[in-house]
Coordinates of C-alpha atoms in Angstrom, one line a residue:
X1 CA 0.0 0.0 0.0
X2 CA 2.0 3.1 -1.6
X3 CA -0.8 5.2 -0.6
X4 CA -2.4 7.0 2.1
X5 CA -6.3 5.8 2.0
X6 CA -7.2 9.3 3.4
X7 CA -6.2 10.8 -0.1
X8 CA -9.4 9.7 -0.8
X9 CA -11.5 10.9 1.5
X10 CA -13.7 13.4 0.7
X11 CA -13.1 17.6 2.6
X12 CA -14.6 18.0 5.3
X13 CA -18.3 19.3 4.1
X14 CA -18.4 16.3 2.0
X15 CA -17.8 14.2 5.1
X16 CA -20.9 16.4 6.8
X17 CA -22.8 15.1 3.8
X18 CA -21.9 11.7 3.8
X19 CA -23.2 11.1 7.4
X20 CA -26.4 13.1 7.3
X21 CA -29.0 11.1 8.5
X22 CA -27.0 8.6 10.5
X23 CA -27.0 7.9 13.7
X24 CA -23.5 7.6 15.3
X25 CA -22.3 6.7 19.1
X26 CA -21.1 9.3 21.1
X27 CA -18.0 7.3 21.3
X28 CA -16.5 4.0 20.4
X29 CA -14.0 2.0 21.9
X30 CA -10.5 3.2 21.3
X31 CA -7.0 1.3 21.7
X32 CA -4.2 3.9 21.1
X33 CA -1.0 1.9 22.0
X34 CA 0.0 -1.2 21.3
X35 CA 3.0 -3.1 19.9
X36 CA 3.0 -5.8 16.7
X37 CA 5.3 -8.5 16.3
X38 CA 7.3 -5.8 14.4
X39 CA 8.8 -5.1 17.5
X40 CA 7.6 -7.8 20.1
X41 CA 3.8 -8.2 20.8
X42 CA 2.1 -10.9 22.9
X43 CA -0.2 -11.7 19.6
X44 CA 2.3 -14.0 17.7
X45 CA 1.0 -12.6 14.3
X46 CA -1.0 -9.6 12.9
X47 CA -4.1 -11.5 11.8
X48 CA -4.0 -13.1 15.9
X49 CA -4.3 -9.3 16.8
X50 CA -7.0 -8.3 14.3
X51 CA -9.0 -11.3 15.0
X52 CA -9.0 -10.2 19.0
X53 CA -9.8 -6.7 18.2
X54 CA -12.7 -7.6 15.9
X55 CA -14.2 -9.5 18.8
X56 CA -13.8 -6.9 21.4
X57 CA -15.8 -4.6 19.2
X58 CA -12.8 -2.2 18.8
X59 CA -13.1 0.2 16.4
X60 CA -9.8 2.8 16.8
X61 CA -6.0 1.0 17.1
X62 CA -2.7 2.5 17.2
X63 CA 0.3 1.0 16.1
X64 CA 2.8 1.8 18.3
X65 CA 6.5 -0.4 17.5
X66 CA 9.8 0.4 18.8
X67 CA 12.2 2.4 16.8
X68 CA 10.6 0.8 13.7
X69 CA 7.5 1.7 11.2
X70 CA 8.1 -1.7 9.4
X71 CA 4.6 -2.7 10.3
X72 CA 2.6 0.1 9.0
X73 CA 1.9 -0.8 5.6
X74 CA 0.5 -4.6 7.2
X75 CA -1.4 -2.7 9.8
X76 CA -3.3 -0.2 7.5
X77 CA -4.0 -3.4 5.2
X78 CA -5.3 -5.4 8.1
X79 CA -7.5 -2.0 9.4
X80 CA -8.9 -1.8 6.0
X81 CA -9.8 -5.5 5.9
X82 CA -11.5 -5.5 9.5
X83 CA -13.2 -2.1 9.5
X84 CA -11.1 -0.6 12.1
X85 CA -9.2 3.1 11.7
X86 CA -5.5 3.0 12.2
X87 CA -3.5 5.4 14.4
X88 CA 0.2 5.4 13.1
X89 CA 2.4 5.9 15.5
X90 CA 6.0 5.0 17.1
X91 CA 8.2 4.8 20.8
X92 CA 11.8 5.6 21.5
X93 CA 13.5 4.9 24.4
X94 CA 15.8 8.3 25.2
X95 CA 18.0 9.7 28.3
X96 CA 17.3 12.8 30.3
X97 CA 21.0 12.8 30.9
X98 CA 20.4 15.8 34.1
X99 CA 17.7 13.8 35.4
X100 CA 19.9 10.7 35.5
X101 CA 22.7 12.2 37.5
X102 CA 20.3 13.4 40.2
X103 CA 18.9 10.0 39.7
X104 CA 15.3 11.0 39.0
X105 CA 13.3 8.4 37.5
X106 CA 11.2 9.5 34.7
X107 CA 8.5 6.6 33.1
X108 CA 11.0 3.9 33.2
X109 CA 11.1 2.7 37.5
X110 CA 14.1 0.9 37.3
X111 CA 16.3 3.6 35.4
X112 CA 16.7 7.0 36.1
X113 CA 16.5 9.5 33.5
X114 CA 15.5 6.7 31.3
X115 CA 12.3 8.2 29.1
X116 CA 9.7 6.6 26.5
X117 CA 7.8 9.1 24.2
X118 CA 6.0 8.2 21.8
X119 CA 5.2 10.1 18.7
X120 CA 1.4 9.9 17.5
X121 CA -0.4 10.2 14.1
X122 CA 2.5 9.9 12.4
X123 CA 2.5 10.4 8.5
X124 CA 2.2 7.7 6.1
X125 CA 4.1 6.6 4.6
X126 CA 6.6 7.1 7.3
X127 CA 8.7 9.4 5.9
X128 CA 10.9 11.8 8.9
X129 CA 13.3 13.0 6.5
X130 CA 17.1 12.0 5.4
X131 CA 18.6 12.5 8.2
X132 CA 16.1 11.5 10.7
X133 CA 16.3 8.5 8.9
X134 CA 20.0 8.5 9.7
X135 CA 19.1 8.6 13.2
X136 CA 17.3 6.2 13.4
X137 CA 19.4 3.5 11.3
X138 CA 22.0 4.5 14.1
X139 CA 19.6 3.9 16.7
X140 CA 18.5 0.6 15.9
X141 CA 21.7 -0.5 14.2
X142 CA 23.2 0.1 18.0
X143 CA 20.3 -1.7 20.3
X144 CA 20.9 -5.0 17.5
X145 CA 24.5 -4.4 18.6
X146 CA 23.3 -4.8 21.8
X147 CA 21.0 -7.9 21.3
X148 CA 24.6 -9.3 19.3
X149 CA 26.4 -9.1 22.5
X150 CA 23.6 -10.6 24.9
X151 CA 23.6 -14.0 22.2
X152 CA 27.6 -14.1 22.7
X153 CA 27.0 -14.1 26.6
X154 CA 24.0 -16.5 26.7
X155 CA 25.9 -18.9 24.6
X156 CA 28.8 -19.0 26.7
X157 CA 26.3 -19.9 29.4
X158 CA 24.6 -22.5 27.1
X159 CA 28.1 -23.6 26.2
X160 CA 28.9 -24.8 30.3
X161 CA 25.3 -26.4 30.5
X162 CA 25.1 -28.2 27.2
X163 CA 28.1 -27.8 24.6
X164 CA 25.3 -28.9 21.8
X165 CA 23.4 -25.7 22.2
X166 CA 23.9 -22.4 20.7
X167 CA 21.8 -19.0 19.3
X168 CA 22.9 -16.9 16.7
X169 CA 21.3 -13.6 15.8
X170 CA 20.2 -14.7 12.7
X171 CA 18.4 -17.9 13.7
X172 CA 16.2 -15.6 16.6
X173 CA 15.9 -13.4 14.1
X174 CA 13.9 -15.3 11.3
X175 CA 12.4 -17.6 14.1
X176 CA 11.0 -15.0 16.5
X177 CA 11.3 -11.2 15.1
X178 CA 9.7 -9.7 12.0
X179 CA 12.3 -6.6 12.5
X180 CA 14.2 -5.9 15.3
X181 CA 15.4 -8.6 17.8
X182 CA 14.4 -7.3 21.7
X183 CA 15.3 -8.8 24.9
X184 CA 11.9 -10.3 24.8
X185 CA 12.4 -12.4 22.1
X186 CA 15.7 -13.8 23.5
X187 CA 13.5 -15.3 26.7
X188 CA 11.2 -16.9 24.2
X189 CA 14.4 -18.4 22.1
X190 CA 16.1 -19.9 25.6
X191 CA 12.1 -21.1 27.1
X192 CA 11.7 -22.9 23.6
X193 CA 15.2 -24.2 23.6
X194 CA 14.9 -25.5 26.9
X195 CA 11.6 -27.0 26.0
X196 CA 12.8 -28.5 23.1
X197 CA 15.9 -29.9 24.5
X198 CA 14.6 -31.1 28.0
X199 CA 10.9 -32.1 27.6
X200 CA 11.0 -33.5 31.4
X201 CA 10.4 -30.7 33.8
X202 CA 12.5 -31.6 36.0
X203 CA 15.6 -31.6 33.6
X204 CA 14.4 -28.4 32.0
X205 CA 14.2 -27.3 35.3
X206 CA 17.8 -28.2 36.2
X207 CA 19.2 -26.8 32.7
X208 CA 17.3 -23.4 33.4
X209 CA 19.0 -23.0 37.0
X210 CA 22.4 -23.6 35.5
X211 CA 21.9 -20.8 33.6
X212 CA 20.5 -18.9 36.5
X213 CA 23.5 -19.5 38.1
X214 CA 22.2 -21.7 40.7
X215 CA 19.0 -19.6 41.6
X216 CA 15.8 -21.8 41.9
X217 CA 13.1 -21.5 39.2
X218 CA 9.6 -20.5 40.3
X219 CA 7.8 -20.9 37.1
X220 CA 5.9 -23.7 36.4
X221 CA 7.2 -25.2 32.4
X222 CA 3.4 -24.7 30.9
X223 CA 3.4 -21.4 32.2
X224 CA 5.0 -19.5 29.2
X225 CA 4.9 -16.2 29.9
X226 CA 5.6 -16.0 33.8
X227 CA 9.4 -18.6 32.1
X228 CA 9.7 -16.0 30.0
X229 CA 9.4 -13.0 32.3
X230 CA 11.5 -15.1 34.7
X231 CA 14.6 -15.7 32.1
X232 CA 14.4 -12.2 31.1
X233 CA 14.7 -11.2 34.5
X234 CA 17.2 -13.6 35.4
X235 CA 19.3 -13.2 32.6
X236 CA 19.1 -10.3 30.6
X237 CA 18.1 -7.8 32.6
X238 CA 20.6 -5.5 35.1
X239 CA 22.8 -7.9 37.4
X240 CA 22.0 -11.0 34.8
X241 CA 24.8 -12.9 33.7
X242 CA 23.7 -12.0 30.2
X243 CA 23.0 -8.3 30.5
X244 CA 24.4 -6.0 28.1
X245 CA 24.1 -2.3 29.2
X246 CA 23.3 0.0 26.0
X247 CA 25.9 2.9 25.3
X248 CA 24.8 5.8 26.0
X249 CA 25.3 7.4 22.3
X250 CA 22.1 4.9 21.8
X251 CA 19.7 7.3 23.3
X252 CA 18.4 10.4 21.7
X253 CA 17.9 13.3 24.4
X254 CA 13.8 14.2 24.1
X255 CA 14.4 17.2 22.3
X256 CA 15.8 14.9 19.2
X257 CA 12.6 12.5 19.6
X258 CA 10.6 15.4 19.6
X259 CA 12.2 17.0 16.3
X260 CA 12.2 13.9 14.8
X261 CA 8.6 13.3 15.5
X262 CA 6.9 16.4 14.4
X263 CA 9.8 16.2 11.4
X264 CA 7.5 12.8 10.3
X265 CA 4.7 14.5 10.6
X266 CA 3.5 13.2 14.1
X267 CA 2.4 14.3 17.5
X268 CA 5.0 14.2 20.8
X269 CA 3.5 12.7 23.3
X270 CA 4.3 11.5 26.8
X271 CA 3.7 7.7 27.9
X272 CA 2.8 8.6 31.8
X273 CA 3.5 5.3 34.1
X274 CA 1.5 6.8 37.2
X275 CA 1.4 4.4 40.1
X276 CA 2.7 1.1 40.8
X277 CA 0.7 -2.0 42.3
X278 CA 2.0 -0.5 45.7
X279 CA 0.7 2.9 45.3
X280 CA 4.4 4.6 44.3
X281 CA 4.9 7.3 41.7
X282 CA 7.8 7.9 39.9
X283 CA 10.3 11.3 41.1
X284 CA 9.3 13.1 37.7
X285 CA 5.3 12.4 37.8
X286 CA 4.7 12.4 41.5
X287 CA 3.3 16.1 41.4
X288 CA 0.9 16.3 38.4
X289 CA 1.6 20.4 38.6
X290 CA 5.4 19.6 37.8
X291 CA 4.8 17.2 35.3
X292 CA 2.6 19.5 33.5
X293 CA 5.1 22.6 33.7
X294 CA 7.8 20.0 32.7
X295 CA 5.8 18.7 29.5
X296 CA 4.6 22.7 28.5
X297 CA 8.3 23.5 28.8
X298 CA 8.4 20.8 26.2
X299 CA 5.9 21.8 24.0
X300 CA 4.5 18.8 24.8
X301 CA 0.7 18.6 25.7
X302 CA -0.2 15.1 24.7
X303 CA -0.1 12.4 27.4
X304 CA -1.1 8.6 26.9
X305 CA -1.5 6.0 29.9
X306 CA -2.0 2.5 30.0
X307 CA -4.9 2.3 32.2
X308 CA -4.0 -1.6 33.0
X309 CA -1.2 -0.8 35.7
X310 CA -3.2 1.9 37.4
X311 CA -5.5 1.8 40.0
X312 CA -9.0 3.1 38.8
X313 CA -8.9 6.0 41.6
X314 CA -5.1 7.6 40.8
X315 CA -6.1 7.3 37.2
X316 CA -9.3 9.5 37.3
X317 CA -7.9 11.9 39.4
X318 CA -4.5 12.2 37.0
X319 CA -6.7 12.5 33.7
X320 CA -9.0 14.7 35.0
X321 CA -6.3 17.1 36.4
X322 CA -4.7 17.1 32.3
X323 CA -8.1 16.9 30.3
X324 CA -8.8 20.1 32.2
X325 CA -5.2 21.7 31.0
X326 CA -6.6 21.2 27.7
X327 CA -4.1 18.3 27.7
X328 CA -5.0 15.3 24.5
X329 CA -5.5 12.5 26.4
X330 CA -5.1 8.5 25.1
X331 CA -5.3 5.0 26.4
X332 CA -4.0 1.2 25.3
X333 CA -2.5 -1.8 26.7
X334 CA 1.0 -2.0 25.3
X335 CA 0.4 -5.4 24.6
X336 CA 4.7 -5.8 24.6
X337 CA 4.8 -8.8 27.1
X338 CA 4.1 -12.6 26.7
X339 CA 0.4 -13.6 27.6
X340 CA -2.5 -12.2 26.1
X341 CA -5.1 -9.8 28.0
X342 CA -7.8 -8.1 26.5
X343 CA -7.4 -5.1 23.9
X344 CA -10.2 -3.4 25.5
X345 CA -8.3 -0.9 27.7
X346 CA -9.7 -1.3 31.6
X347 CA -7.5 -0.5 34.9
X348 CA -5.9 -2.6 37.4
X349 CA -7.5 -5.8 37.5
X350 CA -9.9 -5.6 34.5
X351 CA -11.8 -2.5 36.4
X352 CA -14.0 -1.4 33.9
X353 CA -13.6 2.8 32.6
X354 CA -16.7 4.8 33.0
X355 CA -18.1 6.8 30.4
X356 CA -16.3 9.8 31.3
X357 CA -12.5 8.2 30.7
X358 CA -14.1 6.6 27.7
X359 CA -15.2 9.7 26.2
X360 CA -11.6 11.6 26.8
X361 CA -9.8 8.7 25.7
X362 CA -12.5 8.8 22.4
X363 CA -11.9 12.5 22.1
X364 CA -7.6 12.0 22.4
X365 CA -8.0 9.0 19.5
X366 CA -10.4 11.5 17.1
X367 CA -8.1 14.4 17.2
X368 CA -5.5 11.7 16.0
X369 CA -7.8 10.9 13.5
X370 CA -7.9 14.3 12.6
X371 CA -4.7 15.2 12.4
X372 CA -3.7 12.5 10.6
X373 CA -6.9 13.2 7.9
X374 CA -5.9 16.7 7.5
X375 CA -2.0 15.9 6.7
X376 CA -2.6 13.9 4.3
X377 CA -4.6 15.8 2.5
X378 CA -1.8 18.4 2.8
X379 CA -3.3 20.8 5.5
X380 CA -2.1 21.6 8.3
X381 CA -2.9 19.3 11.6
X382 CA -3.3 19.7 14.9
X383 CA 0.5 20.4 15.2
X384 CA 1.1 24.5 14.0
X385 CA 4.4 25.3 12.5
X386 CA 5.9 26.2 15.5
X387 CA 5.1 23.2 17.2
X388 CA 2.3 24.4 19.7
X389 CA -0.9 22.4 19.2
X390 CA -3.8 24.0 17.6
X391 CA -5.7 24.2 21.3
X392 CA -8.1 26.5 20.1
X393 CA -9.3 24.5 17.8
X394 CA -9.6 21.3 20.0
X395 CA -13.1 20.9 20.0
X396 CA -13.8 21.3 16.3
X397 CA -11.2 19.1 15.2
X398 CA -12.3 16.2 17.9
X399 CA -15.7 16.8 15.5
X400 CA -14.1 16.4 12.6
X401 CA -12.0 13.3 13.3
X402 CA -15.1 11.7 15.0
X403 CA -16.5 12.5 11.0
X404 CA -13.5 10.8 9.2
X405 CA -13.8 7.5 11.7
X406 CA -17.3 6.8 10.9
X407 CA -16.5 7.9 7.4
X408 CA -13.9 4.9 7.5
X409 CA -16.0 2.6 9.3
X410 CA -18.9 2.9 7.0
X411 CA -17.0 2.8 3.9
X412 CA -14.8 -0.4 4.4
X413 CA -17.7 -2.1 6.5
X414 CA -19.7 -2.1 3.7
X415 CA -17.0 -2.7 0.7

């Protein structure tokens, strides 16, 4: 798909005209966030994620890889064939290098001055420019680097319990990874190779500890996400015997993402982690008023949460306080570990989100819609040239991408 179906849509009075007479919901449900097995997803293959989202009656998804647009073109073809509208967007991983020497945590709780952003309604086709594009060969050419180094160091491990065994790059790669190889997709590689190899649990059991270095496994051999949460931990995470740490000249500072993003045509937008099963925040969102000032500062007034990890109460409170800053607001579920929950976005433990969160999330995924509608038909979206948002226009424009959804939805529902 060369092409960008919104070419075709028609302006905006000719959208009016199409849906006279028809009666549309107030809102829809809406899934802004998750990840493909472009980058690692917990659905094993696009048509596995399509068919869930068909069944939970979702009607707005957003693409949202590592690094990597590789998926769009599948993703806009799969939309298309199941009637839902597509959100194209992307996530880095970048380094707030000041925030990491005072050793402020941003939206990553294990690493300070680590930060995600994500980059919303991207343009497509992707294209950021030549030497965005340079970037972000570097980028991704230097976390496969990493991935390179973590194989050498599991397979000298592999080597002491079993001289027969070995990984190489290439082999995970065309087994597991339709782009770029993650630390993810290493856990599955070692679970599978264990399985393979040792089909008694108690052997497999015995070959995983030796890799573990003598620590006891807790995860029971059918249980395949909680093994492969447990060797990523274990292994290839900080303090495993596997772990590679990335070099700093990896990470892009957030100014670069942000350049980058609105360069390709997108929206910067903040992933917020909020609270933790045990109630904690991180240093850099524990006072909503700071994190606000700090994302203005920015020019940064999109925010997206993943309602799953927060409890139903913090989470109100937190998107009431930004929807009333005037703040575009989205949901998903990430989707970027093994097992599979649903797509529809709830909070912690599947609590369901009233009508209110629906409808901000609903308004957050329609100015997307907009946006996106209005760039490729070479207008300007909701991002002005000088890379404040077009506030002022919120409302009209969360009317106007509510216009090219059911636009969408009507014409590929009944083609």
């Amino acid at each position: 798909m060369s092409r960008n179906f919104l070419n075709s849509f028609p302006n905006p009075s000719g959208l009016t005209d199409s849906l006279n007479n028809k009666r549309v919901p107030a809102f829809r449900e809406a899934n802004g966030h998750i990840h493909t097995p472009y980058s690692f997803s917990s659905f094993p293959s696009m048509e596995a994620l399509f068919c869930n989202a068909v069944n939970e009656n979702i009607k707005v998804l957003g693409i949202n890889d590592f690094f990597v647009t590789d998926g769009y073109e599948p993703f806009a073809g799969a939309c298309i064939n199941n009637a839902i509208f597509p959100l194209f967007n992307i996530e880095f991983i970048g380094l707030m290098r000041e925030e990491q020497k005072k050793g402020t945590r941003i939206n990553d709780p294990n690493n300070p001055g680590r930060i995600y952003f994500s980059g919303k309604g991207l343009d497509y086709p992707f294209n950021p420019g030549f030497f965005n594009k340079i970037k972000l060969r570097r980028v991704v050419r230097e976390s496969q680097e990493q991935m390179r180094e973590m194989i050498g160091r599991l397979n000298v491990l592999l080597s002491k319990a079993d001289p027969s065994l070995t990984l190489s790059y290439d082999e995970v790669r065309s087994r597991y990874a339709m782009s770029l190889v993650r630390e993810r997709h290493l856990a599955r590689a070692i679970k599978e190779m264990a399985a393979s190899r040792f089909p008694e649990p108690e052997r497999q059991a015995a070959f995983l500890e030796s890799l573990y270095g003598g620590r006891k496994t807790k995860a029971q051999p059918d249980d395949h996400a909680a093994l492969e949460n447990e060797i990523r931990s274990n292994l290839l995470k900080s303090g495993g015997a596997a772990f590679v740490e990335e070099k700093e000249s990896s990470f892009m500072e957030p100014s670069q993402i942000i350049s980058l993003i609105r360069a390709a045509g997108g929206i910067p937008c903040y992933p917020v982690l909020l609270d933790d099963a045990s109630g904690k925040l991180t240093e850099f969102e524990r006072d909503p008023a700071k994190l606000h000032a700090s994302l203005s500062a920015m020019k940064v007034d999109c925010i997206e949460l993943i309602p799953g990890r927060n409890d139903i109460a913090v989470l109100k409170d937190f998107v009431r306080f930004f929807h009333k800053k005037n703040f575009l607001i989205l949901f998903g579920t990430e989707h970027n570990a093994p097992g599979i929950e649903p797509l529809l976005v709830s909070a912690r433990g599947g609590v369901p989100l009233d009508d209110e969160l629906k409808r901000i999330a609903w308004e957050g995924a329609c100015l997307v819609a907009a946006h996106q509608y209005l760039r490729a038909q070479g207008r300007q979206g909701y991002i002005l040239p000088d890379g404040k948002p077009s506030s002022d226009q919120k409302k009209e424009l969360a009317v106007l991408g509510h216009m090219v959804i059911e636009y969408f939805l009507i014409k590929y529902t009944t083609e």
